[in-house]
PDB file of C-alpha atoms in Angstrom:
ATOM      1  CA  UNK A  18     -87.558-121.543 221.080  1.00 48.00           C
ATOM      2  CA  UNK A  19     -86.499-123.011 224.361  1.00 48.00           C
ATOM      3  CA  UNK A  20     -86.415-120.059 227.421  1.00 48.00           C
ATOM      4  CA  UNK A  21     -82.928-120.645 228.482  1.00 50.00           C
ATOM      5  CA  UNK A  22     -82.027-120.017 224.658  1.00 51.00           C
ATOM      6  CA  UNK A  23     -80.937-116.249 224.021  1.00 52.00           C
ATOM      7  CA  UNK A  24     -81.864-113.998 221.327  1.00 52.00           C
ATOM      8  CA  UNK A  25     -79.731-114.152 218.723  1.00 50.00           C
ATOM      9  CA  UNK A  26     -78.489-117.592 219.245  1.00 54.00           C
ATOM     10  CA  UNK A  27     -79.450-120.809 218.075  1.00 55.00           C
ATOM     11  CA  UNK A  28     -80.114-123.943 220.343  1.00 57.00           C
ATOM     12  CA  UNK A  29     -76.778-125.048 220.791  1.00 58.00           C
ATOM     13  CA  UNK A  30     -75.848-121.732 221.865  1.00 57.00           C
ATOM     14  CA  UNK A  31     -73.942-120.210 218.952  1.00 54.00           C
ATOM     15  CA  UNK A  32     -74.781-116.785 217.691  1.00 52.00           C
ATOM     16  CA  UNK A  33     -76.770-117.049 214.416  1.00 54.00           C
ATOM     17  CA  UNK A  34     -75.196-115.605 211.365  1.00 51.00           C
ATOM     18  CA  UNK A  35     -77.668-112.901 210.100  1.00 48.00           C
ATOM     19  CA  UNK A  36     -77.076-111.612 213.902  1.00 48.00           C
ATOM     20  CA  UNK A  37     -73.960-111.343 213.667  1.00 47.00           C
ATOM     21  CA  UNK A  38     -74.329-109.649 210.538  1.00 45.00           C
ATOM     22  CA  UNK A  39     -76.781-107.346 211.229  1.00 47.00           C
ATOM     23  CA  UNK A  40     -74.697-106.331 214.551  1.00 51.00           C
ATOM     24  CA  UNK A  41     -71.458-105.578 212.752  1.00 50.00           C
ATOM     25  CA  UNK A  42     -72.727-103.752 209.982  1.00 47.00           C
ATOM     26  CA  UNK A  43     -74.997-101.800 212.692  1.00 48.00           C
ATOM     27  CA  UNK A  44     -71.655-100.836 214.021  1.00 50.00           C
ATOM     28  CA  UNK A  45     -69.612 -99.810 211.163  1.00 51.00           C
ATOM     29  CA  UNK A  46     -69.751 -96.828 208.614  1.00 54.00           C
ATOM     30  CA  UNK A  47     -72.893 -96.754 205.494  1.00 51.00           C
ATOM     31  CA  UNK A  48     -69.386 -97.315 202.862  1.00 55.00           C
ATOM     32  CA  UNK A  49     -67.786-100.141 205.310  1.00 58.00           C
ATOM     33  CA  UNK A  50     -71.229-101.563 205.702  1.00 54.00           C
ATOM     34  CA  UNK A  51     -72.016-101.490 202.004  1.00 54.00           C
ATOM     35  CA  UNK A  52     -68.464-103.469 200.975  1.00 57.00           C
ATOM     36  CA  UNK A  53     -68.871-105.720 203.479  1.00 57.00           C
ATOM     37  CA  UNK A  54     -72.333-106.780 202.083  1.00 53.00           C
ATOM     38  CA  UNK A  55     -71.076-107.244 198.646  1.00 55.00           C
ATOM     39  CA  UNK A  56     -67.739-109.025 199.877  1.00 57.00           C
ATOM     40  CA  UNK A  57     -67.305-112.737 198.258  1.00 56.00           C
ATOM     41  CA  UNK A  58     -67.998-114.086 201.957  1.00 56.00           C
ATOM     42  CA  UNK A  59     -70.947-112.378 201.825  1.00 55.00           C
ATOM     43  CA  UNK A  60     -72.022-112.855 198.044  1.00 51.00           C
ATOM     44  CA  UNK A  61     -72.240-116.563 199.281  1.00 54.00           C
ATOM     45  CA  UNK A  62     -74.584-116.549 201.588  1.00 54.00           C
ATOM     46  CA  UNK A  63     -78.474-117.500 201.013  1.00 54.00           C
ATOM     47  CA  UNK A  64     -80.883-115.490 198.842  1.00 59.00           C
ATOM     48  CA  UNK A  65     -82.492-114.824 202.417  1.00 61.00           C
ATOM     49  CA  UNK A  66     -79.292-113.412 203.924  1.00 61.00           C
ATOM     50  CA  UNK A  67     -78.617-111.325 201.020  1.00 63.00           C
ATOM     51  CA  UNK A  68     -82.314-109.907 201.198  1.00 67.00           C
ATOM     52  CA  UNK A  69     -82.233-109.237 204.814  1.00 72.00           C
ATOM     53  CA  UNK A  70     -78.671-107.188 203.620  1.00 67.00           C
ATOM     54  CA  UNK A  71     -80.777-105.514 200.995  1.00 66.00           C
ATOM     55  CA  UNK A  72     -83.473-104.337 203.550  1.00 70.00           C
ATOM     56  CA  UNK A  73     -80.615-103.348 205.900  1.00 73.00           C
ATOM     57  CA  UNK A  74     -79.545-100.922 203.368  1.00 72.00           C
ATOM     58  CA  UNK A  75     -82.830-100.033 201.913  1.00 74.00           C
ATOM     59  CA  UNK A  76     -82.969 -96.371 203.364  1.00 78.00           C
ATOM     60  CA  UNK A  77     -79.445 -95.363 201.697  1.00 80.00           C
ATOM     61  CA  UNK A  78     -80.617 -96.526 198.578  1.00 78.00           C
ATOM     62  CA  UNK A  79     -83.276 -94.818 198.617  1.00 82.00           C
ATOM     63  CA  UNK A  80     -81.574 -91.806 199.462  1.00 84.00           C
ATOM     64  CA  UNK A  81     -79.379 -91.933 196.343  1.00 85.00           C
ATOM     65  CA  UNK A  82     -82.334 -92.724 194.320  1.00 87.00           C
ATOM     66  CA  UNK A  83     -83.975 -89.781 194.987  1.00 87.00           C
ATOM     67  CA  UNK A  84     -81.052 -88.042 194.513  1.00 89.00           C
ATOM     68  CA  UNK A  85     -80.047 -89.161 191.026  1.00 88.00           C
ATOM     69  CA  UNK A  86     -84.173 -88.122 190.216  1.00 88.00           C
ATOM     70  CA  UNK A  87     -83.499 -84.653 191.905  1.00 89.00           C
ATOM     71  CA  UNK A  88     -80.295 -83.743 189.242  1.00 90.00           C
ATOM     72  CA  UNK A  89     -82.100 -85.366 186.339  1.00 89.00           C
ATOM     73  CA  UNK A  90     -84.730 -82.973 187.053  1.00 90.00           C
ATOM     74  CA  UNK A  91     -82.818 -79.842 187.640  1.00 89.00           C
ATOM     75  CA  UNK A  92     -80.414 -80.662 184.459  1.00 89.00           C
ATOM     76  CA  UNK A  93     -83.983 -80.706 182.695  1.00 86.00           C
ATOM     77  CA  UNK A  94     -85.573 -77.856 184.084  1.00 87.00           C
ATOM     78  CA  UNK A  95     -82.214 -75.833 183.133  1.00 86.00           C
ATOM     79  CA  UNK A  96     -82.206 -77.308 179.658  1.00 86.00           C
ATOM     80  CA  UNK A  97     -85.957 -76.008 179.249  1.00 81.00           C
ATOM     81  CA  UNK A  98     -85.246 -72.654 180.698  1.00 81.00           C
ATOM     82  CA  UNK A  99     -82.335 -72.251 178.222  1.00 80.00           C
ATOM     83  CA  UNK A 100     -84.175 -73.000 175.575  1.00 76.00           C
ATOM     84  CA  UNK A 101     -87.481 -70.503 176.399  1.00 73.00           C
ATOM     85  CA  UNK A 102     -84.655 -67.526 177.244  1.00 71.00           C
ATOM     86  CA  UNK A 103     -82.996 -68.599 173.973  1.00 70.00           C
ATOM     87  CA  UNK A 104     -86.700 -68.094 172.030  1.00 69.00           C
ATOM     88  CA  UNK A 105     -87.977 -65.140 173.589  1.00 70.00           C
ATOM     89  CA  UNK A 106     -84.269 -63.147 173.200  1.00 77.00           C
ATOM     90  CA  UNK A 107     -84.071 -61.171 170.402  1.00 82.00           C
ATOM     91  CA  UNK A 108     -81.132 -61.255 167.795  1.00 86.00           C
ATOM     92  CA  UNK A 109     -80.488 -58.314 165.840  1.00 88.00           C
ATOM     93  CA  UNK A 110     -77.516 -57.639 163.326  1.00 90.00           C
ATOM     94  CA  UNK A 111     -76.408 -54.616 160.875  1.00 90.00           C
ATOM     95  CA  UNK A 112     -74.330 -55.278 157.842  1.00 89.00           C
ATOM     96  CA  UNK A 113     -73.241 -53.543 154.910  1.00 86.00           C
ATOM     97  CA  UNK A 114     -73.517 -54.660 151.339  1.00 83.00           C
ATOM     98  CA  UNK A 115     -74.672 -54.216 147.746  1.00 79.00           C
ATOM     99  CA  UNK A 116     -72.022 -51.143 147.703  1.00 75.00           C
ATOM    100  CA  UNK A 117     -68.378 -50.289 148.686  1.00 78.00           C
ATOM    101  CA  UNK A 118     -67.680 -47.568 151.291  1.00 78.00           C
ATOM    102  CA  UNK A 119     -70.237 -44.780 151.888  1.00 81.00           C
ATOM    103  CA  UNK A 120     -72.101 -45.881 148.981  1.00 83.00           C
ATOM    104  CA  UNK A 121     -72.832 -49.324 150.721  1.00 87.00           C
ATOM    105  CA  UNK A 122     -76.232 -50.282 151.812  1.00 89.00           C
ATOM    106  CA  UNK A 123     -77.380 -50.654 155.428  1.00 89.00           C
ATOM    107  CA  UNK A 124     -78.889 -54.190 155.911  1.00 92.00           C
ATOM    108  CA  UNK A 125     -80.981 -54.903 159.243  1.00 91.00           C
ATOM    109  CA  UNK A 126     -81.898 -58.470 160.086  1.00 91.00           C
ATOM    110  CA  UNK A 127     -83.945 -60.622 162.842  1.00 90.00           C
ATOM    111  CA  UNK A 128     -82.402 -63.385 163.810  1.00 87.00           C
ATOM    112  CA  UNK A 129     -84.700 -63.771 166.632  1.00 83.00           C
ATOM    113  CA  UNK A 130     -87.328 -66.398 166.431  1.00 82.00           C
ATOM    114  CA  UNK A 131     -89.808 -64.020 166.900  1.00 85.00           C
ATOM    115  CA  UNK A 132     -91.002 -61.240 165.260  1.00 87.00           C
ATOM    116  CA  UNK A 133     -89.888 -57.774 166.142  1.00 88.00           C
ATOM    117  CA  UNK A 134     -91.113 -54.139 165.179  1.00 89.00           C
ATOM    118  CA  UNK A 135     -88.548 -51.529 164.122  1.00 90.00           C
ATOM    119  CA  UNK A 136     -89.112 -48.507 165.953  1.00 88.00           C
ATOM    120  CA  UNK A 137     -87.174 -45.927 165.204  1.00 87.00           C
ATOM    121  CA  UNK A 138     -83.455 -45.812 163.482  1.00 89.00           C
ATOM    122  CA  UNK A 139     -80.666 -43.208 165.274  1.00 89.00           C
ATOM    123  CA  UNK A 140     -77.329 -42.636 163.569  1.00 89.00           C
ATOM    124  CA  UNK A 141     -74.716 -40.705 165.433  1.00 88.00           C
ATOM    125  CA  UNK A 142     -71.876 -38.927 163.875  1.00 88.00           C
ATOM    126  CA  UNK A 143     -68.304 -38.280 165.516  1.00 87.00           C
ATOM    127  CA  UNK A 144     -66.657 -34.788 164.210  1.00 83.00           C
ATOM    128  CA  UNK A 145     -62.535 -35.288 163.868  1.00 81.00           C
ATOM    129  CA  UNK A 146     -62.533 -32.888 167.275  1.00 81.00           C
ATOM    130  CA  UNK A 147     -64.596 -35.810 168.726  1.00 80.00           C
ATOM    131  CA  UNK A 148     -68.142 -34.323 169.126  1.00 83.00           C
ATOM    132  CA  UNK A 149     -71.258 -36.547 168.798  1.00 84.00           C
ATOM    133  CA  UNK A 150     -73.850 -34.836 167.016  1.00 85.00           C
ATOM    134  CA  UNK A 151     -77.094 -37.395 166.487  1.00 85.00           C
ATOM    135  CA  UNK A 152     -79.972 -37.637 164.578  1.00 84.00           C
ATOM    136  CA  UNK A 153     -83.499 -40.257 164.389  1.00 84.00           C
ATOM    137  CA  UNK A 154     -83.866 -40.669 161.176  1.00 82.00           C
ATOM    138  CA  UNK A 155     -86.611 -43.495 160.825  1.00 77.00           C
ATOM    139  CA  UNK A 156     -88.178 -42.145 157.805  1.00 78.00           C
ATOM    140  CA  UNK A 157     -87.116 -41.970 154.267  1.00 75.00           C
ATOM    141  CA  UNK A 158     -87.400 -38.311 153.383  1.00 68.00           C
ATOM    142  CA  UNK A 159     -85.984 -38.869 150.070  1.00 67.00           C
ATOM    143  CA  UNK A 160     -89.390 -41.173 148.937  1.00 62.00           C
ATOM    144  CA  UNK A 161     -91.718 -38.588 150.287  1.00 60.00           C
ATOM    145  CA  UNK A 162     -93.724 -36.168 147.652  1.00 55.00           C
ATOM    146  CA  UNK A 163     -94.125 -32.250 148.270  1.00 50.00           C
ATOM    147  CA  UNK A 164     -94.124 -33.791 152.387  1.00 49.00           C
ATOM    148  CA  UNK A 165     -96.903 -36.158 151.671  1.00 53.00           C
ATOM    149  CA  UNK A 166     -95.440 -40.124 151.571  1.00 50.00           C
ATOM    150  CA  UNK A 167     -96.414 -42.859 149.471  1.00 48.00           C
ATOM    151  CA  UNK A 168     -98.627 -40.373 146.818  1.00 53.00           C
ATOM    152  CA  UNK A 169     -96.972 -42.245 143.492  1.00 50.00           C
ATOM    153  CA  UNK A 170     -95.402 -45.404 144.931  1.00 53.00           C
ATOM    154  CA  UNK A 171     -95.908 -47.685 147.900  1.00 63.00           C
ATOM    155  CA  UNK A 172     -95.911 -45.966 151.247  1.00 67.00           C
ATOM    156  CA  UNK A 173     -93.794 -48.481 153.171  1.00 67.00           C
ATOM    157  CA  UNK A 174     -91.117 -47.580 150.959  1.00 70.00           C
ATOM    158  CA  UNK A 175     -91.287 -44.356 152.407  1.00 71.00           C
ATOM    159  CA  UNK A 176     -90.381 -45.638 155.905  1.00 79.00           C
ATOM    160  CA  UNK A 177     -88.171 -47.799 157.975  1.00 81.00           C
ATOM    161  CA  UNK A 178     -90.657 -48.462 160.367  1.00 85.00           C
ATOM    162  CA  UNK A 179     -92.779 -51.598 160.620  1.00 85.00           C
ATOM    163  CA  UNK A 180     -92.458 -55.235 161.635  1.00 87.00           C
ATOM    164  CA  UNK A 181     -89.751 -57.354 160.998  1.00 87.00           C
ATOM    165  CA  UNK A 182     -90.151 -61.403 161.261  1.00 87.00           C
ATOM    166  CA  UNK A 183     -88.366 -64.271 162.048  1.00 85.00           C
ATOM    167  CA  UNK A 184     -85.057 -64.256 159.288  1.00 85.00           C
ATOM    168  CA  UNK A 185     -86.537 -60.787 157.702  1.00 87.00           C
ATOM    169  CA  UNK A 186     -84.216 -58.465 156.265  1.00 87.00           C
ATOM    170  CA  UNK A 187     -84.974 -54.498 156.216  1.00 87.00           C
ATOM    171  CA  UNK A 188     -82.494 -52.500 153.892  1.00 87.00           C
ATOM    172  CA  UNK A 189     -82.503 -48.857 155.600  1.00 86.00           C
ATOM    173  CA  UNK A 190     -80.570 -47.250 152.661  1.00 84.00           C
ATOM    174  CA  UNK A 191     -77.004 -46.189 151.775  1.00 87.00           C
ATOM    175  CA  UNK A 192     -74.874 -44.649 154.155  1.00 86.00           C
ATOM    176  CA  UNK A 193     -73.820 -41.843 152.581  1.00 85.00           C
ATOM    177  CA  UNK A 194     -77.852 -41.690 152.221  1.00 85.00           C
ATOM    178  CA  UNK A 195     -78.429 -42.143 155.840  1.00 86.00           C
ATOM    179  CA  UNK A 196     -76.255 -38.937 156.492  1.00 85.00           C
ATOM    180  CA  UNK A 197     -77.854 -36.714 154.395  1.00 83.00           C
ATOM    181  CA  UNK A 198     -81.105 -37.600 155.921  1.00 84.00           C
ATOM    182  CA  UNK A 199     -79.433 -36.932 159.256  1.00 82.00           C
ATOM    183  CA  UNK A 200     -78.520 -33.451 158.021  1.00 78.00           C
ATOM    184  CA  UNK A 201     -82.321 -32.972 157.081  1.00 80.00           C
ATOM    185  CA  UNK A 202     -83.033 -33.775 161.010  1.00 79.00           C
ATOM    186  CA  UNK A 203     -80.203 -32.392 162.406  1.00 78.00           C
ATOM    187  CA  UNK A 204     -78.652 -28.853 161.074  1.00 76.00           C
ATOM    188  CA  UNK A 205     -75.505 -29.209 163.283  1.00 78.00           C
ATOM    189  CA  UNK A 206     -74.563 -32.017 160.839  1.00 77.00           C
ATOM    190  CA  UNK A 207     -73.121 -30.382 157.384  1.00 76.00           C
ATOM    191  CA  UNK A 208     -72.252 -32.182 154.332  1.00 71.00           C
ATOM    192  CA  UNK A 209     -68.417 -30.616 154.377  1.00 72.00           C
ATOM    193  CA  UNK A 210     -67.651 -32.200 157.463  1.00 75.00           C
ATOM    194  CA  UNK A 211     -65.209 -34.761 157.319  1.00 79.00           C
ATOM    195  CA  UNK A 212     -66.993 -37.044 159.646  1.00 82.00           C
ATOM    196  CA  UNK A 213     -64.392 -39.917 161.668  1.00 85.00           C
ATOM    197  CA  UNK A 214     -66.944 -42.175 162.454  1.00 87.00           C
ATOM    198  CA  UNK A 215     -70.645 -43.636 162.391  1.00 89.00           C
ATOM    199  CA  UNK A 216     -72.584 -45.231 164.103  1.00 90.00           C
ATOM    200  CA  UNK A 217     -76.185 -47.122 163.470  1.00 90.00           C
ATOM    201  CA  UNK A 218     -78.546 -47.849 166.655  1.00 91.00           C
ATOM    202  CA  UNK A 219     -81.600 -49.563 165.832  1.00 92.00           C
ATOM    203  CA  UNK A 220     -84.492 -49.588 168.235  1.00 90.00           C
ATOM    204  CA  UNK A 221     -87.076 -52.364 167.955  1.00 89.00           C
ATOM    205  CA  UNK A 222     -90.100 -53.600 170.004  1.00 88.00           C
ATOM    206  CA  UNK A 223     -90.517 -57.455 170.892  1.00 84.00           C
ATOM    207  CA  UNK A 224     -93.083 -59.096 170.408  1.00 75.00           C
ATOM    208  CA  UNK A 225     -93.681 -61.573 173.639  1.00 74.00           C
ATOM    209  CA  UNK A 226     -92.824 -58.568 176.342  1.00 73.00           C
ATOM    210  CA  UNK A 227     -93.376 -55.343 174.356  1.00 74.00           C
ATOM    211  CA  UNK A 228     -90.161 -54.177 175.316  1.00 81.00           C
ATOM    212  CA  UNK A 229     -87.931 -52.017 174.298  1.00 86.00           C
ATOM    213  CA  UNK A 230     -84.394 -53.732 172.661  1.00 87.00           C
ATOM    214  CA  UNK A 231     -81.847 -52.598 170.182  1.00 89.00           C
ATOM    215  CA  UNK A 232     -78.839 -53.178 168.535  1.00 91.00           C
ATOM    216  CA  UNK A 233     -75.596 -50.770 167.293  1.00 91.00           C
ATOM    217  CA  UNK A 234     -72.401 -50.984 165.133  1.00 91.00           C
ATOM    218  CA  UNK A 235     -70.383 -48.522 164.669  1.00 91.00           C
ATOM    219  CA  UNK A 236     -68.134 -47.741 161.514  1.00 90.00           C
ATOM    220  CA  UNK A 237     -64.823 -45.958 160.575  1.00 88.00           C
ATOM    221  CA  UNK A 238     -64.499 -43.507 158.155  1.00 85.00           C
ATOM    222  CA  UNK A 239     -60.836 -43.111 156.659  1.00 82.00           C
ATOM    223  CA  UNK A 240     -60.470 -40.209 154.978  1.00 76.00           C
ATOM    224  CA  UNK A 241     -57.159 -40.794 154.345  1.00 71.00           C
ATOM    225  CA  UNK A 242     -56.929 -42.794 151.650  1.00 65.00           C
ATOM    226  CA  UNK A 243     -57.066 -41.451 148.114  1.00 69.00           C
ATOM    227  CA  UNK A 244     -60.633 -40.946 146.247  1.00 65.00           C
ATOM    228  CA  UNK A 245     -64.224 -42.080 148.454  1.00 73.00           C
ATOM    229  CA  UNK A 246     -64.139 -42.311 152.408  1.00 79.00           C
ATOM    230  CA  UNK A 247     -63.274 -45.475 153.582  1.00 82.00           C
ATOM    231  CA  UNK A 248     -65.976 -47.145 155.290  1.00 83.00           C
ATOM    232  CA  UNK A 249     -64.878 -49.768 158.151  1.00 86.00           C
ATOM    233  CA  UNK A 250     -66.623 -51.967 160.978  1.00 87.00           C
ATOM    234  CA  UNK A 251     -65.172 -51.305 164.210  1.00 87.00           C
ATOM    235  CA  UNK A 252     -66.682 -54.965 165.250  1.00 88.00           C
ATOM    236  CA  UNK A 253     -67.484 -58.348 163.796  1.00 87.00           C
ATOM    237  CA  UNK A 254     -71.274 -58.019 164.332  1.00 87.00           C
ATOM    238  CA  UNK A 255     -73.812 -55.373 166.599  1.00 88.00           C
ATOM    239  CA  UNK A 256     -73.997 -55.042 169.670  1.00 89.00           C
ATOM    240  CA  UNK A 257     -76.780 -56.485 171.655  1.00 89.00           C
ATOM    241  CA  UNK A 258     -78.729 -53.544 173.616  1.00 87.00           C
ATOM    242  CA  UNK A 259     -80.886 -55.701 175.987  1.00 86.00           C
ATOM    243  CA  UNK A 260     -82.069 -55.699 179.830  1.00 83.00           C
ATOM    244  CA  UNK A 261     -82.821 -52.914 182.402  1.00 85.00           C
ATOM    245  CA  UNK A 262     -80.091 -50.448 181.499  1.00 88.00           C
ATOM    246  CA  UNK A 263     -80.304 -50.455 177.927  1.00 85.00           C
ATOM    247  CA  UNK A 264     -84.022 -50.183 177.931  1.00 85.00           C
ATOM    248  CA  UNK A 265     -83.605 -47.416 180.201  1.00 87.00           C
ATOM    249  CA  UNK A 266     -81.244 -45.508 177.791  1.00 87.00           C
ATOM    250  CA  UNK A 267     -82.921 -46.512 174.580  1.00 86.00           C
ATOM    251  CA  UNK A 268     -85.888 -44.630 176.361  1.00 86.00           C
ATOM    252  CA  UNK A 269     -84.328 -41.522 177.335  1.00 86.00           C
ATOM    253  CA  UNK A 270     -83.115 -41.342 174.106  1.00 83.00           C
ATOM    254  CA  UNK A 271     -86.723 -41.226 172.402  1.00 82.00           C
ATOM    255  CA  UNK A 272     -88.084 -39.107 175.142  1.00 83.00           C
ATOM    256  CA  UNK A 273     -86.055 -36.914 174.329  1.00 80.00           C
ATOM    257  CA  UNK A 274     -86.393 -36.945 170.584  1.00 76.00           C
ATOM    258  CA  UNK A 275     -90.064 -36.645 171.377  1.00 75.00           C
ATOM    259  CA  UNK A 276     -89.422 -33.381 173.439  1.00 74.00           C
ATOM    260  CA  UNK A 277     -87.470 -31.922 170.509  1.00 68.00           C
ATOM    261  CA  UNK A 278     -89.940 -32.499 168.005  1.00 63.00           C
ATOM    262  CA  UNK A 279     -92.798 -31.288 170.196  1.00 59.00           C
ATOM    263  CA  UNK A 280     -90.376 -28.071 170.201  1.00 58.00           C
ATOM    264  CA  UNK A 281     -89.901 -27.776 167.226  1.00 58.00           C
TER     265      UNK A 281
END
């Protein structure tokens, strides 16, 4: 290159066109710089001109390629964490069947993926002035022999309590069953009351935290109609009982069931 020749410039003195380039897209915005790269002027220019465009803009592409990876990677990581939550939650539900009314059987069933143990069954009982009397009735006094369970027949079926898998079903008895066992717990609750409603609470233990968890329905009782009670859902399937308040509850309520029967 001759002295007297600037930079920039060839030897006749013109600028040189990749200067020129390089200058105006140094001057203008990354999205004017970018269309003016890929503009049909531009798209006919040497493979050298286009790679020297291509280096230009190197450090925005980069940028955008990182962060494309950085959502691909959070969109994954959320997809995984849904899925985990979704497996360790568990899934409890209460249905009726195998009856009509009072004389209907209580089903419970884990629809978790994991394994559960039932803990302890509480029914409460709503008096037409609107008092809540409640019992735990997790035992099935009506199997046991002179107080002694399981002497002629098999001593789970003397009990509610025990583990529960994946898709197991545990049937906890008839309602009208389930009250009379609550009167045999609880003498506030008499036969000859015409009881409004009823409700089931089921208190389990999971497996991968050891926590407690629990699910309720509750059930009308229309006494109106002519012959047997009436038996009704309020709702289409339990209610959940899961995280720091319910676990909180669900404890206070065995506590104190523990208190009364040291009392007693």
């Amino acid at each position: 290159m001759d002295a007297s020749t600037k930079p920039g410039t060839d030897a006749s003195g013109q600028p040189r066109r990749g200067a020129v380039f390089a200058t105006s897209m140094a001057s203008r915005p990354a999205s004017d710089a970018i269309a003016m790269m890929f503009s049909p002027a531009k798209l006919r220019e040497t493979p050298s001109g286009m790679l020297q465009n291509l280096l230009h803009l190197a450090p925005l592409i980069t940028a955008a390629m990182t962060c494309v990876t950085a959502l691909i990677w959070v969109v994954y990581l959320s997809v995984f964490l849904r899925s985990y939550r979704r497996q360790q939650r568990p899934s409890i539900l209460i249905t009726s069947g195998a009856g009509k009314h009072l004389d209907a059987h209580c089903f419970v069933t884990n629809l978790g993926l994991e394994p559960v143990y039932l803990l302890d069954v509480v029914i409460d009982l709503i008096e037409p002035g609107g008092k809540v009397v409640r019992a735990v009735i997790p035992e099935r006094t009506e199997h046991w022999n002179n107080a002694v369970p399981g002497e002629e027949e098999d001593i789970r079926r003397a009990t509610n309590v025990g583990p529960l898998s994946s898709g197991g079903e545990r049937d906890l008895g008839r309602f009208r069953t389930l009250i009379d066992r609550a009167g045999t717990e609880n003498p506030d609750i008499k036969a000859d009351i015409a009881f409004t409603s009823l409700e089931v609470t089921v208190v389990i233990v999971t497996a991968s935290q050891a926590e407690l968890c629990g699910a309720s329905r509750c059930y009308h009782i229309d006494h109106t109609v002519e012959g047997a009670p009436c038996l009704m859902a309020k709702t289409i399937k339990a209610k959940q009982l899961q995280g720091w308040l319910a676990r909180r509850t669900l404890t206070r309520l065995l506590s104190a069931q523990l208190r009364a029967s040291g009392e007693s």
